[in-house]
Short mmCIF file of C-alpha atoms in Angstrom, two decimals:
data_model
loop_
_atom_site.label_atom_id
_atom_site.label_comp_id
_atom_site.label_asym_id
_atom_site.label_seq_id
_atom_site.Cartn_x
_atom_site.Cartn_y
_atom_site.Cartn_z
CA UNK Z 1 46.26 54.98 -62.05
CA UNK Z 2 47.91 56.51 -58.68
CA UNK Z 3 45.46 57.21 -56.21
CA UNK Z 4 45.67 61.08 -55.13
CA UNK Z 5 45.34 62.31 -51.59
CA UNK Z 6 45.83 65.75 -49.90
CA UNK Z 7 49.41 65.79 -48.62
CA UNK Z 8 50.12 66.56 -44.25
CA UNK Z 9 52.95 69.14 -45.46
CA UNK Z 10 53.91 70.71 -48.80
CA UNK Z 11 57.60 70.55 -48.18
CA UNK Z 12 58.82 68.03 -49.29
CA UNK Z 13 74.17 56.63 -66.93
CA UNK Z 14 77.04 56.80 -66.86
CA UNK Z 15 79.18 53.80 -67.44
CA UNK Z 16 80.96 52.43 -64.70
CA UNK Z 17 84.14 52.19 -66.11
CA UNK Z 18 87.58 53.19 -64.48
CA UNK Z 19 88.51 56.76 -65.73
CA UNK Z 20 92.27 57.34 -65.39
CA UNK Z 21 93.21 60.05 -63.37
CA UNK Z 22 95.81 62.87 -64.42
CA UNK Z 23 99.03 60.83 -63.91
CA UNK Z 24 99.77 57.09 -63.38
CA UNK Z 25 101.03 56.93 -59.30
CA UNK Z 26 104.29 54.97 -58.98
CA UNK Z 27 104.14 52.02 -56.48
CA UNK Z 28 104.21 48.41 -55.85
CA UNK Z 29 102.11 46.29 -57.38
CA UNK Z 30 99.31 44.32 -54.93
CA UNK Z 31 97.91 40.49 -55.66
CA UNK Z 32 94.42 40.60 -55.45
CA UNK Z 33 94.43 37.25 -53.77
CA UNK Z 34 92.66 35.99 -50.73
CA UNK Z 35 94.28 36.29 -47.67
CA UNK Z 36 93.35 34.04 -44.28
CA UNK Z 37 92.23 36.17 -41.26
CA UNK Z 38 94.85 36.31 -38.27
CA UNK Z 39 93.81 33.30 -36.33
CA UNK Z 40 92.50 35.02 -33.47
CA UNK Z 41 89.87 36.54 -35.27
CA UNK Z 42 86.73 35.06 -36.18
CA UNK Z 43 83.31 36.31 -38.02
CA UNK Z 44 81.13 37.82 -35.44
CA UNK Z 45 83.32 37.06 -32.54
CA UNK Z 46 82.21 40.95 -30.77
CA UNK Z 47 78.58 39.28 -29.97
CA UNK Z 48 77.14 42.76 -30.91
CA UNK Z 49 73.15 42.95 -30.95
CA UNK Z 50 73.37 42.01 -34.56
CA UNK Z 51 70.14 42.07 -35.90
CA UNK Z 52 69.68 45.44 -33.99
CA UNK Z 53 72.50 47.13 -34.79
CA UNK Z 54 70.68 49.80 -37.47
CA UNK Z 55 73.19 52.05 -39.62
CA UNK Z 56 75.19 54.45 -37.84
CA UNK Z 57 79.03 54.28 -36.62
CA UNK Z 58 80.86 52.21 -34.50
CA UNK Z 59 84.18 52.12 -33.50
CA UNK Z 60 86.05 49.00 -35.23
CA UNK Z 61 90.06 47.92 -34.27
CA UNK Z 62 91.89 49.70 -37.00
CA UNK Z 63 91.43 51.49 -40.02
CA UNK Z 64 94.51 51.69 -43.25
CA UNK Z 65 96.09 54.68 -43.96
CA UNK Z 66 97.76 55.38 -47.64
CA UNK Z 67 99.42 58.47 -48.40
CA UNK Z 68 100.83 59.74 -52.10
CA UNK Z 69 103.79 61.41 -51.42
CA UNK Z 70 106.45 62.24 -54.36
CA UNK Z 71 104.85 60.92 -57.10
CA UNK Z 72 103.74 57.22 -55.32
CA UNK Z 73 101.97 55.95 -52.78
CA UNK Z 74 103.19 54.24 -49.76
CA UNK Z 75 102.36 50.72 -48.41
CA UNK Z 76 99.86 52.15 -45.94
CA UNK Z 77 99.58 51.35 -42.56
CA UNK Z 78 97.41 50.22 -39.59
CA UNK Z 79 96.15 52.98 -37.44
CA UNK Z 80 93.97 52.62 -34.49
CA UNK Z 81 90.41 52.99 -34.93
CA UNK Z 82 87.68 54.55 -32.63
CA UNK Z 83 85.56 57.23 -31.55
CA UNK Z 84 88.49 59.47 -30.88
CA UNK Z 85 90.41 58.50 -34.33
CA UNK Z 86 92.21 61.44 -35.75
CA UNK Z 87 94.36 61.70 -38.47
CA UNK Z 88 97.07 64.76 -38.62
CA UNK Z 89 95.50 66.93 -41.35
CA UNK Z 90 97.33 70.06 -42.63
CA UNK Z 91 95.57 73.50 -41.58
CA UNK Z 92 96.00 74.33 -45.70
CA UNK Z 93 94.59 71.38 -46.94
CA UNK Z 94 92.69 71.70 -49.88
CA UNK Z 95 90.36 69.02 -48.38
CA UNK Z 96 89.27 71.43 -46.15
CA UNK Z 97 89.73 74.45 -48.22
CA UNK Z 98 88.41 73.46 -51.51
CA UNK Z 99 86.32 70.39 -50.49
CA UNK Z 100 88.95 68.03 -53.16
CA UNK Z 101 87.76 65.08 -51.18
CA UNK Z 102 85.89 61.46 -52.30
CA UNK Z 103 84.45 58.65 -50.44
CA UNK Z 104 83.02 55.67 -51.88
CA UNK Z 105 80.94 53.09 -49.90
CA UNK Z 106 80.74 49.17 -50.34
CA UNK Z 107 79.65 46.01 -48.06
CA UNK Z 108 81.37 42.88 -47.08
CA UNK Z 109 79.34 40.08 -46.59
CA UNK Z 110 79.96 36.85 -44.45
CA UNK Z 111 78.54 33.67 -46.55
CA UNK Z 112 77.48 30.40 -45.24
CA UNK Z 113 80.15 28.61 -46.51
CA UNK Z 114 82.32 30.41 -44.23
CA UNK Z 115 83.88 33.15 -46.62
CA UNK Z 116 83.92 36.33 -46.52
CA UNK Z 117 83.37 38.48 -49.28
CA UNK Z 118 83.23 42.07 -51.02
CA UNK Z 119 80.83 42.96 -53.26
CA UNK Z 120 81.89 44.57 -56.62
CA UNK Z 121 85.09 46.58 -55.20
CA UNK Z 122 86.37 47.10 -58.59
CA UNK Z 123 83.19 49.20 -59.55
CA UNK Z 124 83.93 51.07 -56.63
CA UNK Z 125 87.57 51.71 -57.48
CA UNK Z 126 86.41 52.90 -61.29
CA UNK Z 127 83.86 55.04 -59.44
CA UNK Z 128 86.59 57.01 -57.23
CA UNK Z 129 89.22 57.00 -60.08
CA UNK Z 130 86.42 59.10 -62.57
CA UNK Z 131 86.02 60.95 -59.62
CA UNK Z 132 89.30 61.78 -59.12
CA UNK Z 133 89.97 63.06 -62.59
CA UNK Z 134 86.96 65.12 -62.41
CA UNK Z 135 88.67 66.91 -58.99
CA UNK Z 136 92.46 66.86 -60.49
CA UNK Z 137 93.05 63.88 -57.64
CA UNK Z 138 95.51 60.91 -57.98
CA UNK Z 139 93.41 58.20 -57.26
CA UNK Z 140 94.51 54.33 -55.99
CA UNK Z 141 94.27 52.05 -59.01
CA UNK Z 142 91.89 49.13 -58.70
CA UNK Z 143 94.82 46.69 -56.88
CA UNK Z 144 95.69 49.43 -54.51
CA UNK Z 145 91.97 49.93 -53.37
CA UNK Z 146 90.78 46.50 -53.52
CA UNK Z 147 93.70 45.17 -51.57
CA UNK Z 148 93.22 48.47 -49.27
CA UNK Z 149 89.28 47.39 -48.33
CA UNK Z 150 90.35 43.83 -48.29
CA UNK Z 151 92.86 44.90 -45.57
CA UNK Z 152 90.38 46.52 -43.36
CA UNK Z 153 87.98 43.52 -43.48
CA UNK Z 154 90.38 40.75 -42.21
CA UNK Z 155 92.18 43.24 -39.51
CA UNK Z 156 88.37 43.60 -38.27
CA UNK Z 157 86.74 40.20 -38.88
CA UNK Z 158 85.01 40.13 -35.64
CA UNK Z 159 83.19 42.94 -36.38
CA UNK Z 160 81.71 41.07 -39.38
CA UNK Z 161 78.13 40.48 -39.09
CA UNK Z 162 77.62 36.50 -38.76
CA UNK Z 163 76.00 35.00 -41.80
CA UNK Z 164 72.43 35.01 -40.80
CA UNK Z 165 72.00 38.17 -39.07
CA UNK Z 166 70.85 40.19 -42.07
CA UNK Z 167 73.71 42.65 -41.74
CA UNK Z 168 76.97 43.71 -43.16
CA UNK Z 169 80.74 45.32 -42.27
CA UNK Z 170 80.01 48.54 -44.21
CA UNK Z 171 83.64 49.46 -45.65
CA UNK Z 172 84.30 53.46 -46.45
CA UNK Z 173 87.33 54.19 -48.62
CA UNK Z 174 88.06 58.12 -48.13
CA UNK Z 175 90.42 59.94 -50.41
CA UNK Z 176 91.21 64.22 -49.87
CA UNK Z 177 93.70 66.46 -50.83
CA UNK Z 178 96.28 66.67 -48.25
CA UNK Z 179 99.08 69.32 -49.01
CA UNK Z 180 98.37 73.16 -48.42
CA UNK Z 181 96.87 75.47 -50.61
CA UNK Z 182 96.22 78.69 -50.34
CA UNK Z 183 95.21 79.44 -53.71
CA UNK Z 184 93.01 77.45 -55.94
CA UNK Z 185 94.91 74.30 -57.05
CA UNK Z 186 95.23 70.81 -56.87
CA UNK Z 187 97.10 69.35 -54.18
CA UNK Z 188 100.32 67.51 -54.47
CA UNK Z 189 99.65 65.24 -51.31
CA UNK Z 190 96.97 62.82 -50.81
CA UNK Z 191 95.89 60.15 -48.40
CA UNK Z 192 93.94 57.78 -48.41
CA UNK Z 193 91.66 55.89 -45.78
CA UNK Z 194 89.60 53.27 -45.53
CA UNK Z 195 87.66 52.61 -42.43
CA UNK Z 196 84.78 49.93 -41.57
CA UNK Z 197 81.60 49.78 -38.81
CA UNK Z 198 79.15 46.43 -39.07
CA UNK Z 199 76.13 47.96 -40.32
CA UNK Z 200 72.25 46.65 -40.38
CA UNK Z 201 69.58 48.08 -42.16
CA UNK Z 202 70.03 51.96 -43.55
CA UNK Z 203 66.16 52.54 -43.22
CA UNK Z 204 64.58 50.49 -40.17
CA UNK Z 205 62.90 47.39 -41.34
CA UNK Z 206 64.86 47.44 -44.94
CA UNK Z 207 62.86 45.79 -47.34
CA UNK Z 208 59.62 45.62 -44.74
CA UNK Z 209 57.01 48.48 -45.10
CA UNK Z 210 57.21 50.72 -47.80
CA UNK Z 211 58.75 54.39 -46.98
CA UNK Z 212 56.94 57.48 -47.46
CA UNK Z 213 58.81 60.28 -49.51
CA UNK Z 214 58.38 63.60 -50.58
CA UNK Z 215 59.70 65.93 -53.65
CA UNK Z 216 62.52 68.83 -51.85
CA UNK Z 217 60.74 71.91 -53.48
CA UNK Z 218 63.04 74.41 -52.08
CA UNK Z 219 66.35 72.72 -52.93
CA UNK Z 220 68.35 71.29 -55.85
CA UNK Z 221 70.57 68.20 -55.51
CA UNK Z 222 72.95 68.91 -58.51
CA UNK Z 223 73.65 71.47 -61.28
CA UNK Z 224 73.32 70.54 -65.00
CA UNK Z 225 77.08 69.76 -66.15
CA UNK Z 226 78.34 70.05 -62.62
CA UNK Z 227 79.42 67.45 -59.67
CA UNK Z 228 76.14 65.37 -59.30
CA UNK Z 229 77.82 62.02 -61.11
CA UNK Z 230 80.85 62.01 -58.53
CA UNK Z 231 80.96 60.84 -55.08
CA UNK Z 232 82.10 64.22 -53.78
CA UNK Z 233 82.22 65.03 -49.80
CA UNK Z 234 80.49 68.19 -50.53
CA UNK Z 235 77.51 66.99 -52.43
CA UNK Z 236 76.71 64.99 -49.44
CA UNK Z 237 76.04 68.33 -46.53
CA UNK Z 238 73.68 70.29 -48.92
CA UNK Z 239 71.15 67.79 -48.10
CA UNK Z 240 71.51 68.12 -44.42
CA UNK Z 241 68.34 70.81 -44.31
CA UNK Z 242 66.02 69.36 -46.74
CA UNK Z 243 66.18 65.97 -45.37
CA UNK Z 244 66.25 67.01 -42.08
CA UNK Z 245 63.39 69.22 -42.97
CA UNK Z 246 61.42 66.28 -44.45
CA UNK Z 247 62.11 63.68 -42.05
CA UNK Z 248 60.48 65.96 -39.52
CA UNK Z 249 57.52 66.32 -41.73
CA UNK Z 250 57.09 62.33 -41.57
CA UNK Z 251 59.18 61.46 -45.00
CA UNK Z 252 62.18 59.12 -44.24
CA UNK Z 253 63.27 60.38 -47.44
CA UNK Z 254 63.45 63.06 -50.20
CA UNK Z 255 63.18 62.81 -53.71
CA UNK Z 256 65.25 65.30 -56.32
CA UNK Z 257 63.98 66.92 -59.39
CA UNK Z 258 66.12 68.47 -62.06
CA UNK Z 259 67.26 71.83 -61.65
CA UNK Z 260 66.28 73.01 -64.53
CA UNK Z 261 62.96 72.20 -65.62
CA UNK Z 262 61.38 70.78 -62.36
CA UNK Z 263 59.64 68.18 -64.14
CA UNK Z 264 62.13 65.21 -64.44
CA UNK Z 265 63.21 62.96 -61.95
CA UNK Z 266 66.62 62.32 -60.72
CA UNK Z 267 67.63 60.44 -57.55
CA UNK Z 268 66.57 60.26 -54.13
CA UNK Z 269 68.77 61.97 -50.97
CA UNK Z 270 71.40 59.27 -51.20
CA UNK Z 271 70.09 56.58 -53.46
CA UNK Z 272 68.96 56.07 -56.98
CA UNK Z 273 64.97 55.87 -58.22
CA UNK Z 274 63.87 52.70 -59.48
CA UNK Z 275 60.28 52.99 -61.21
CA UNK Z 276 58.57 49.56 -62.04
CA UNK Z 277 55.97 49.33 -64.80
CA UNK Z 278 53.73 46.01 -63.56
CA UNK Z 279 51.58 45.81 -66.85
CA UNK Z 280 54.93 45.80 -68.94
CA UNK Z 281 57.36 44.78 -66.68
CA UNK Z 282 59.93 47.42 -67.33
CA UNK Z 283 62.41 48.28 -65.05
CA UNK Z 284 62.70 52.18 -65.40
CA UNK Z 285 65.35 54.45 -63.80
CA UNK Z 286 66.30 57.97 -64.64
CA UNK Z 287 69.13 59.18 -67.20
CA UNK Z 288 71.22 62.18 -66.07
CA UNK Z 289 74.61 63.71 -66.25
CA UNK Z 290 73.19 64.97 -62.54
CA UNK Z 291 72.85 61.63 -60.75
CA UNK Z 292 75.91 59.48 -59.05
CA UNK Z 293 75.93 56.24 -61.17
CA UNK Z 294 74.92 53.72 -58.23
CA UNK Z 295 76.96 50.19 -58.51
CA UNK Z 296 73.33 48.47 -56.74
CA UNK Z 297 71.40 49.73 -59.81
CA UNK Z 298 73.75 48.81 -62.06
CA UNK Z 299 73.69 45.28 -60.20
CA UNK Z 300 69.89 45.21 -60.12
CA UNK Z 301 69.20 46.45 -63.82
CA UNK Z 302 71.48 42.78 -64.93
CA UNK Z 303 69.20 40.93 -62.98
CA UNK Z 304 66.11 42.21 -64.21
CA UNK Z 305 67.52 41.69 -68.00
CA UNK Z 306 68.50 38.20 -67.06
CA UNK Z 307 64.73 37.56 -65.57
CA UNK Z 308 63.61 38.54 -68.80
CA UNK Z 309 62.46 42.07 -68.23
CA UNK Z 310 63.04 45.46 -70.22
CA UNK Z 311 65.40 47.54 -68.69
CA UNK Z 312 65.37 51.51 -69.58
CA UNK Z 313 67.77 54.11 -68.68
CA UNK Z 314 65.94 57.61 -69.84
CA UNK Z 315 64.32 60.82 -68.57
CA UNK Z 316 61.67 60.18 -66.29
CA UNK Z 317 58.99 62.87 -65.79
CA UNK Z 318 57.23 63.52 -62.60
CA UNK Z 319 54.31 62.97 -64.47
CA UNK Z 320 54.85 59.23 -64.77
CA UNK Z 321 54.35 58.73 -61.19
CA UNK Z 322 51.69 61.23 -60.93
CA UNK Z 323 49.60 59.04 -63.59
CA UNK Z 324 50.47 56.03 -62.29
CA UNK Z 325 52.44 54.65 -64.62
CA UNK Z 326 54.57 52.83 -61.73
CA UNK Z 327 53.27 49.95 -59.89
CA UNK Z 328 56.53 49.83 -57.49
CA UNK Z 329 58.98 52.34 -56.82
CA UNK Z 330 61.96 51.99 -54.66
CA UNK Z 331 65.27 53.57 -53.70
CA UNK Z 332 68.80 52.05 -54.17
CA UNK Z 333 72.21 52.06 -53.58
CA UNK Z 334 74.75 50.11 -51.19
CA UNK Z 335 73.67 51.29 -47.85
CA UNK Z 336 69.99 51.18 -48.60
CA UNK Z 337 70.20 47.90 -51.34
CA UNK Z 338 66.95 48.48 -52.04
CA UNK Z 339 63.55 50.33 -50.23
CA UNK Z 340 60.53 50.18 -50.93
CA UNK Z 341 58.43 53.32 -51.51
CA UNK Z 342 54.74 53.43 -50.97
CA UNK Z 343 53.94 57.00 -51.56
CA UNK Z 344 55.59 60.46 -52.55
CA UNK Z 345 54.18 63.68 -51.96
CA UNK Z 346 54.37 66.82 -53.87
CA UNK Z 347 53.05 70.58 -53.02
CA UNK Z 348 49.87 69.80 -51.40
CA UNK Z 349 49.28 66.22 -52.75
CA UNK Z 350 50.43 62.80 -52.60
CA UNK Z 351 50.44 60.20 -54.54
CA UNK Z 352 49.97 56.54 -53.88
CA UNK Z 353 51.60 53.45 -55.20
CA UNK Z 354 49.70 50.24 -55.76
CA UNK Z 355 52.21 48.54 -53.86
CA UNK Z 356 51.69 51.25 -50.92
CA UNK Z 357 51.63 48.58 -47.63
CA UNK Z 358 54.24 45.85 -48.52
CA UNK Z 359 57.28 45.97 -51.43
CA UNK Z 360 55.55 44.99 -54.76
CA UNK Z 361 56.40 41.72 -56.25
CA UNK Z 362 59.49 42.95 -58.51
CA UNK Z 363 61.38 44.83 -55.66
CA UNK Z 364 61.41 41.45 -53.51
CA UNK Z 365 62.32 39.39 -56.02
CA UNK Z 366 65.08 41.54 -57.09
CA UNK Z 367 66.46 42.22 -53.90
CA UNK Z 368 66.69 38.31 -52.83
CA UNK Z 369 68.25 37.70 -55.43
CA UNK Z 370 70.66 40.30 -55.43
CA UNK Z 371 71.33 39.92 -51.61
CA UNK Z 372 71.57 35.78 -52.34
CA UNK Z 373 74.51 36.57 -54.22
CA UNK Z 374 76.00 38.87 -51.98
CA UNK Z 375 75.96 36.36 -49.14
CA UNK Z 376 76.92 33.64 -51.29
CA UNK Z 377 73.30 31.64 -51.49
CA UNK Z 378 73.33 32.10 -55.37
CA UNK Z 379 76.10 31.27 -58.14
CA UNK Z 380 77.97 34.90 -58.87
CA UNK Z 381 77.74 34.55 -62.46
CA UNK Z 382 79.19 38.13 -63.19
CA UNK Z 383 82.02 37.57 -60.96
CA UNK Z 384 81.00 40.39 -58.44
CA UNK Z 385 81.85 39.25 -55.09
CA UNK Z 386 85.94 39.30 -54.32
CA UNK Z 387 86.34 36.63 -51.75
CA UNK Z 388 89.06 38.09 -49.02
CA UNK Z 389 88.70 35.14 -46.63
CA UNK Z 390 87.95 31.89 -48.67
CA UNK Z 391 85.70 29.24 -47.28
CA UNK Z 392 86.30 27.26 -44.66
#
């Protein structure tokens, strides 16, 4: 049974299969093979304070920039990155006027055997393609997407946090409409950028102490049959205000409910909801057309099933939290990986989870198993990792 407290503040799946964009772009085939980095670059050679870099933008050496013009993608170019790095954008670009823009997020990890690996880049390529189809954009195909991500890692290898530091190189692909339109219509030109930055934990402490969450009462994240299930750039700006207000009230993350009835859990501000039923050993995550399908969540579910747990993707009533059905709750996503939640506030009440001071055993086990695969410390039985730099 969840314990009920008076809160200090009243604030508070889709499959990952690829969906083709509306036209198949013409371009040369890119071979998805491991390529050795230039000999002058070594993992971690920047000698940053790796355990304390946090999760924020830090300029690296370069980013890659591809352009879609006249029905085909070019070969891409390396451009200098930095705090003042810019790209030319038409004042009439559909990205600026109509929000025709998508992004992805994935990580590259330095492994004990000397290799550097991207985690599930083909799944990110598929998700971007599905978002592009929804917004009538021309997405890079899987080969181009993966090679672009690998290329930016190779060219910034000295910014990859070394094995054992707990960090990773965060890779951010961005696709946007570059052509000018004054009326509402798709662009005829697109730019695809991939930048990278070294990161530590998104929430300070990582899988340390569970964080406090609150239900976002005054706002909805996404409308039914809207675009909540795609990684549209415009989905995130509306969360700035409620997310800031939640943090000011002492809650690092906000939890959104369904826009229709406000009785079902959807997702946290930037990550999926996971609930663990301690007595039955179930892994439960919400099912809704308004939720972004998380690649991390999909990975954790597969690992849970492999360990003998029952997994359920279904509507999750908030009453299940209030009644204490879940012994553990966590937020999961590429940036956070898995962050335990110790309590969830709604209205004037705060519902405390059984494991509210330390990570629960199931979350800790799944986190360890996933990160072991990402860093090459456990066998990659599903072929999730893509080798950018081979073992030394």
